Short mmCIF file of C-alpha atoms in Angstrom, two decimals:
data_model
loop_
_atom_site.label_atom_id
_atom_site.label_comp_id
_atom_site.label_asym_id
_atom_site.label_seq_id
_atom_site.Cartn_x
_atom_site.Cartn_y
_atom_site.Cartn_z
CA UNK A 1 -8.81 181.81 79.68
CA UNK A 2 -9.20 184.84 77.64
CA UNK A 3 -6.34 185.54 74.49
CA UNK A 4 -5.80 187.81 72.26
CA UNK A 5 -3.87 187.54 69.42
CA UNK A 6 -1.86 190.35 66.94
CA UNK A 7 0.12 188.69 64.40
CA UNK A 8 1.73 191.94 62.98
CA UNK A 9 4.15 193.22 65.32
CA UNK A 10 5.47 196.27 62.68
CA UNK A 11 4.01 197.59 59.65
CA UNK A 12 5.06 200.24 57.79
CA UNK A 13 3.43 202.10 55.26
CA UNK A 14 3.59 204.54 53.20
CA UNK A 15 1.07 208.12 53.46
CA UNK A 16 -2.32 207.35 51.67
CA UNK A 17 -2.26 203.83 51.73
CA UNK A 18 -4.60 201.61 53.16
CA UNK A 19 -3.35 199.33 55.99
CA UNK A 20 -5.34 196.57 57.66
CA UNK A 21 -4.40 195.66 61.36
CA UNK A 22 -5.37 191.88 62.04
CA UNK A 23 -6.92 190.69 65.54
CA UNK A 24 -7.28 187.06 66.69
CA UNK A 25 -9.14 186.50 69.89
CA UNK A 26 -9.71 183.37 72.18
CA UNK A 27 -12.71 183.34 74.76
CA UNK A 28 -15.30 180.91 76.36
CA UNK A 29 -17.64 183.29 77.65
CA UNK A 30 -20.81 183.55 74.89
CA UNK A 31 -21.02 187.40 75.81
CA UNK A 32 -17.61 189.41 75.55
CA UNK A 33 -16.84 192.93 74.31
CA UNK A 34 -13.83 193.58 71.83
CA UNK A 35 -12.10 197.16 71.64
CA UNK A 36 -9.47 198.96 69.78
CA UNK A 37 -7.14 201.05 71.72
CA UNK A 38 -4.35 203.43 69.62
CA UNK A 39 -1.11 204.44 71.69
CA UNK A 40 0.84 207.53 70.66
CA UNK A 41 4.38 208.11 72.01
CA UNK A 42 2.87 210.13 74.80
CA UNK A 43 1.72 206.98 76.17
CA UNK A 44 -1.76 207.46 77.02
CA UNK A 45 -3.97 204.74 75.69
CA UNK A 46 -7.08 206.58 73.33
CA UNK A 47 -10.26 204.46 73.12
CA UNK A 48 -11.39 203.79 69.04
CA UNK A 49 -13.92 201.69 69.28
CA UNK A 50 -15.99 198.75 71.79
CA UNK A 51 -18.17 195.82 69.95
CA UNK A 52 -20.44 193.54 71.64
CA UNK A 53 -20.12 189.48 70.85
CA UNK A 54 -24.08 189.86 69.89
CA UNK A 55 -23.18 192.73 67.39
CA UNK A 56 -21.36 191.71 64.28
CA UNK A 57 -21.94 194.53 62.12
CA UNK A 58 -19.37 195.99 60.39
CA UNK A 59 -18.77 199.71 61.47
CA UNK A 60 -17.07 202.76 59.66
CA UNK A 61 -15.89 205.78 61.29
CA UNK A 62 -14.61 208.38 59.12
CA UNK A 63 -11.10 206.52 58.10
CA UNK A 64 -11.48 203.98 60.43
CA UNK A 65 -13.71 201.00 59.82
CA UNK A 66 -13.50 197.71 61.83
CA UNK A 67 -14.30 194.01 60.31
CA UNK A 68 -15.92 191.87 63.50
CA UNK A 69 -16.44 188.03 62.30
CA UNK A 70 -17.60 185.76 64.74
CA UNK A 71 -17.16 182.23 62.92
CA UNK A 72 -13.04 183.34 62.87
CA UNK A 73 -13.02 184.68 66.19
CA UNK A 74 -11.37 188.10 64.15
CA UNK A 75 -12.06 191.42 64.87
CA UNK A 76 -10.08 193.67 62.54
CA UNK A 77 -9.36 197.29 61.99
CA UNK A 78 -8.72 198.90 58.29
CA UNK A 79 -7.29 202.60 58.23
CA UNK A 80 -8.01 203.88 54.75
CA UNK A 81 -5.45 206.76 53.47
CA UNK A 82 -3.24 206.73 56.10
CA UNK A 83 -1.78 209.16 57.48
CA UNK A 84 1.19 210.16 58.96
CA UNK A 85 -0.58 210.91 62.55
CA UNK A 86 -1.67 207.91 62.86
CA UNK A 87 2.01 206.55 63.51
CA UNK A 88 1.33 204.11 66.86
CA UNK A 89 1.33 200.98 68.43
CA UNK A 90 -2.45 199.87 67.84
CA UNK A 91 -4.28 197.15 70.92
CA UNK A 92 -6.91 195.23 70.49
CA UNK A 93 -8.35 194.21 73.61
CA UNK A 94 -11.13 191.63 75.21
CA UNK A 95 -12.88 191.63 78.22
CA UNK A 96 -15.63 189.52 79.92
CA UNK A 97 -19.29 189.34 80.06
CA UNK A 98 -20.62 192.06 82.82
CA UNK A 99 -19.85 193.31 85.73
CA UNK A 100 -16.68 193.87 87.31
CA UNK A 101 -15.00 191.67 84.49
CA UNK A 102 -16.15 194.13 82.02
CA UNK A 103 -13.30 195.88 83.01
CA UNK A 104 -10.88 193.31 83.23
CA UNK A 105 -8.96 193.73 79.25
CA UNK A 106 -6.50 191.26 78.14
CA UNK A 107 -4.72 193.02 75.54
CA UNK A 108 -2.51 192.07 72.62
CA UNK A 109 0.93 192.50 72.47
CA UNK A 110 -0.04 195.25 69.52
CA UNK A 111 0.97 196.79 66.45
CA UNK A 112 3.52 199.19 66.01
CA UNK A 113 2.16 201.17 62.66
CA UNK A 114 4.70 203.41 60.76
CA UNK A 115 3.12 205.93 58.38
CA UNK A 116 5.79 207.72 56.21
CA UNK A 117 5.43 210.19 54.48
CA UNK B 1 -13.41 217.95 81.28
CA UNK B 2 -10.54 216.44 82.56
CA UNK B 3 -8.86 213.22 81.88
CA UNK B 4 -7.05 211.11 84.02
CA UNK B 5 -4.59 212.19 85.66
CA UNK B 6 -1.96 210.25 87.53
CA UNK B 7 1.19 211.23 89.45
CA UNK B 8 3.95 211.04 89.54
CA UNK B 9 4.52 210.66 85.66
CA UNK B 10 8.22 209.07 86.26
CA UNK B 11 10.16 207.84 89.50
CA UNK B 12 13.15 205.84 90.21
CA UNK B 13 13.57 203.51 93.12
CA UNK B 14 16.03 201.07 93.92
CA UNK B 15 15.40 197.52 94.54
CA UNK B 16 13.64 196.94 98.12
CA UNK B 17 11.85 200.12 97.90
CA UNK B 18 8.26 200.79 97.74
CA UNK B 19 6.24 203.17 96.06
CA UNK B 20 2.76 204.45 95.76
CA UNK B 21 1.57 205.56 92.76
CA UNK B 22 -1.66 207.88 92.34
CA UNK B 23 -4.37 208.28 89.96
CA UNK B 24 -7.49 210.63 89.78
CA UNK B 25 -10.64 209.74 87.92
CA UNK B 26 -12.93 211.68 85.54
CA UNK B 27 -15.11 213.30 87.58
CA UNK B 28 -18.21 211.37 87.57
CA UNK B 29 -16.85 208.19 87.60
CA UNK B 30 -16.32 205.32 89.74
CA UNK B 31 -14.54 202.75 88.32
CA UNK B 32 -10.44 202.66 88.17
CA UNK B 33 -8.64 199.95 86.63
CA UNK B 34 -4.93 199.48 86.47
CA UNK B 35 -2.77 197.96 84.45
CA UNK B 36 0.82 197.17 84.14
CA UNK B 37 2.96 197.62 80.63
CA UNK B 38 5.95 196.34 80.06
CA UNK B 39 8.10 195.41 76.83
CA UNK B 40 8.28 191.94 77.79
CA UNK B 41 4.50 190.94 79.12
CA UNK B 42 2.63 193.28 77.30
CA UNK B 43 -0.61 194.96 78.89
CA UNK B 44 -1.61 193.41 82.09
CA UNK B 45 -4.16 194.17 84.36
CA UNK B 46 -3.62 194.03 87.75
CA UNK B 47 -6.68 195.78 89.61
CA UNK B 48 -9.73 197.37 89.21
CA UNK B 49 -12.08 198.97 91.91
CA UNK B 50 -15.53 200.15 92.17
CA UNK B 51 -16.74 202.32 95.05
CA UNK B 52 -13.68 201.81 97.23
CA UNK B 53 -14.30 198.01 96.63
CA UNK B 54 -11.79 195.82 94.52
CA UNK B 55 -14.35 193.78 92.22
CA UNK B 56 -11.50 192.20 89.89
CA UNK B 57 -7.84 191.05 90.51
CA UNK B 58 -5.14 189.99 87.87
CA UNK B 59 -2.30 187.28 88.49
CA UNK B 60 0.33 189.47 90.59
CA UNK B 61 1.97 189.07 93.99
CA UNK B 62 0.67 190.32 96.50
CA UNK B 63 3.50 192.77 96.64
CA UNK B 64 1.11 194.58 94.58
CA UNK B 65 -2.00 196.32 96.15
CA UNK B 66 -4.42 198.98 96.01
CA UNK B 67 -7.12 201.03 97.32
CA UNK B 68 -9.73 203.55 96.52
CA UNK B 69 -10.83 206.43 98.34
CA UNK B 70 -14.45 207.60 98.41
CA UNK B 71 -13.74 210.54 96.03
CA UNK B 72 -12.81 207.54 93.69
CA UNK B 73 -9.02 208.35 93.60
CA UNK B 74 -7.05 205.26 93.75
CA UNK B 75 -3.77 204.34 94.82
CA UNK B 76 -1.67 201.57 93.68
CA UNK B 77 1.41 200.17 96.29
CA UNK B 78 4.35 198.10 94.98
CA UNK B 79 6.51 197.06 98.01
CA UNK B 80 9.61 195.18 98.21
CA UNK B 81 10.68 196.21 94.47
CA UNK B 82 12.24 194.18 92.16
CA UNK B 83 14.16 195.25 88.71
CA UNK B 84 11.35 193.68 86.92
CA UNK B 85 8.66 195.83 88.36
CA UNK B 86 9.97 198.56 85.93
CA UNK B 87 7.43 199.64 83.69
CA UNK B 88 4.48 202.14 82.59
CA UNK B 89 1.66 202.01 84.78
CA UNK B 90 -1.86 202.76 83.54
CA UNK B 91 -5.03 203.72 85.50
CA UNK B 92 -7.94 203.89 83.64
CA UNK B 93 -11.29 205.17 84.87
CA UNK B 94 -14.82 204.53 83.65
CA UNK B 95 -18.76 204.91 84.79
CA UNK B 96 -18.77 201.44 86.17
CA UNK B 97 -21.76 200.64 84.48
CA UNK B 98 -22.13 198.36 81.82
CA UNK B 99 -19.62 197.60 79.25
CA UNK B 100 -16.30 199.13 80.53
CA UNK B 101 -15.28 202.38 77.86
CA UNK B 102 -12.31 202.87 79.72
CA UNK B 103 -10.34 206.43 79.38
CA UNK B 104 -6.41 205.92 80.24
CA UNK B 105 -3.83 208.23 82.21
CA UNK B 106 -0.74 208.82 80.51
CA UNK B 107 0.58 206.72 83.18
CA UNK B 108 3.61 206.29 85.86
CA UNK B 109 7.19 205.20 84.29
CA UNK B 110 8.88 203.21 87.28
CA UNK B 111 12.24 202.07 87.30
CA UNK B 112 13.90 199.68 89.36
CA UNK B 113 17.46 200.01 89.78
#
């Protein structure tokens, strides 16, 4: 069975800091995606980013970059100068190896993220 | 172009009830996914479906069901509701091909009473 594990259930932070969110998964398959989902108050879950099991480099996007490391079955996400807009609850997510199990996420119970000003 | 879009956003029911909640794709796509959210339990997926055929199933009774229509709008059923079937539930769509990028409604807020 798949798991997925967030250790942090709050942080809180203050504007222009750097926070790390920490992701823990669990899988047997040898082919698996992991993604990062953000959730603002309004509920709607925004896609950040989707890694392959065969890709583990390290990828940067704008203030986001994500840390993927096989050998500790991690996959986590750094925000660099926060910000107060980025005040969420953070997923990280893992699905299967193809077809309709692509689509099939088990989720972590998340991070709620606090940015003040 | 659009998002997702699902309907209603909230509803109450009372315990017994049944309800139908709706959700329209991206245009374009074919696969809809839902998932349940709830304090307790987390994120939990319950369905997906792929050209009006369901190709994945998560652990819930089978008070819970659902169906897709050959426009790709999908419908999820609860019937017989109980208090703890209150929660936010998600659709999310995608191409259906390949690895799942999956773009989520804002969702339906049930509650039980």
């Amino acid at each position: 069975a798949q798991k997925v594990t967030q250790a942090q259930t709050e942080i809180s932070v203050v504007e222009k800091e750097d926070v790390t969110l920490d992701c823990v998964y669990e899988t047997r398959d040898t082919t698996y995606y992991l993604f990062w989902y953000k959730q603002p108050p309004s509920g709607e879950l925004v896609f950040l980013i989707r890694r392959n099991s065969f890709d583990e480099q390290n990828e940067i996007s704008g203030r986001y970059s994500w840390n993927f490391q096989k050998s500790t079955s991690s996959f986590n996400f750094t925000i660099t100068a926060s910000q107060v807009v980025d005040s969420a609850v953070y997923f990280c997510a893992l699905s299967g190896p193809g077809g309709g199990s692509n689509y099939k996420l088990t989720f972590g119970k998340g991070t709620l993220l606090t940015v003040n000003p | 172009k659009a998002g997702v879009t699902q309907t209603p956003r909230y509803l109450i029911k009372t315990r017994g009830q049944q309800v139908t909640l709706s959700c329209s794709p991206i245009s374009g796509h074919r696969s809809v996914s839902w998932y349940q959210q709830t304090p307790g339990q987390g994120l939990q997926f319950l369905f997906e479906y792929f050209s009006e055929t369901q190709r994945n199933k998560g652990n819930f009774p089978g008070r819970f069901s659902g169906r897709q229509f050959s426009n790709s709008r999908s419908e999820m059923n609860v019937s017989t509701l109980e208090l703890g079937d209150s929660a936010l539930y998600l659709c999310a769509s995608s191409s259906g091909g390949g690895a799942g990028e999956l773009f989520f409604g804002e969702g339906s807020r049930l509650t039980v009473l």
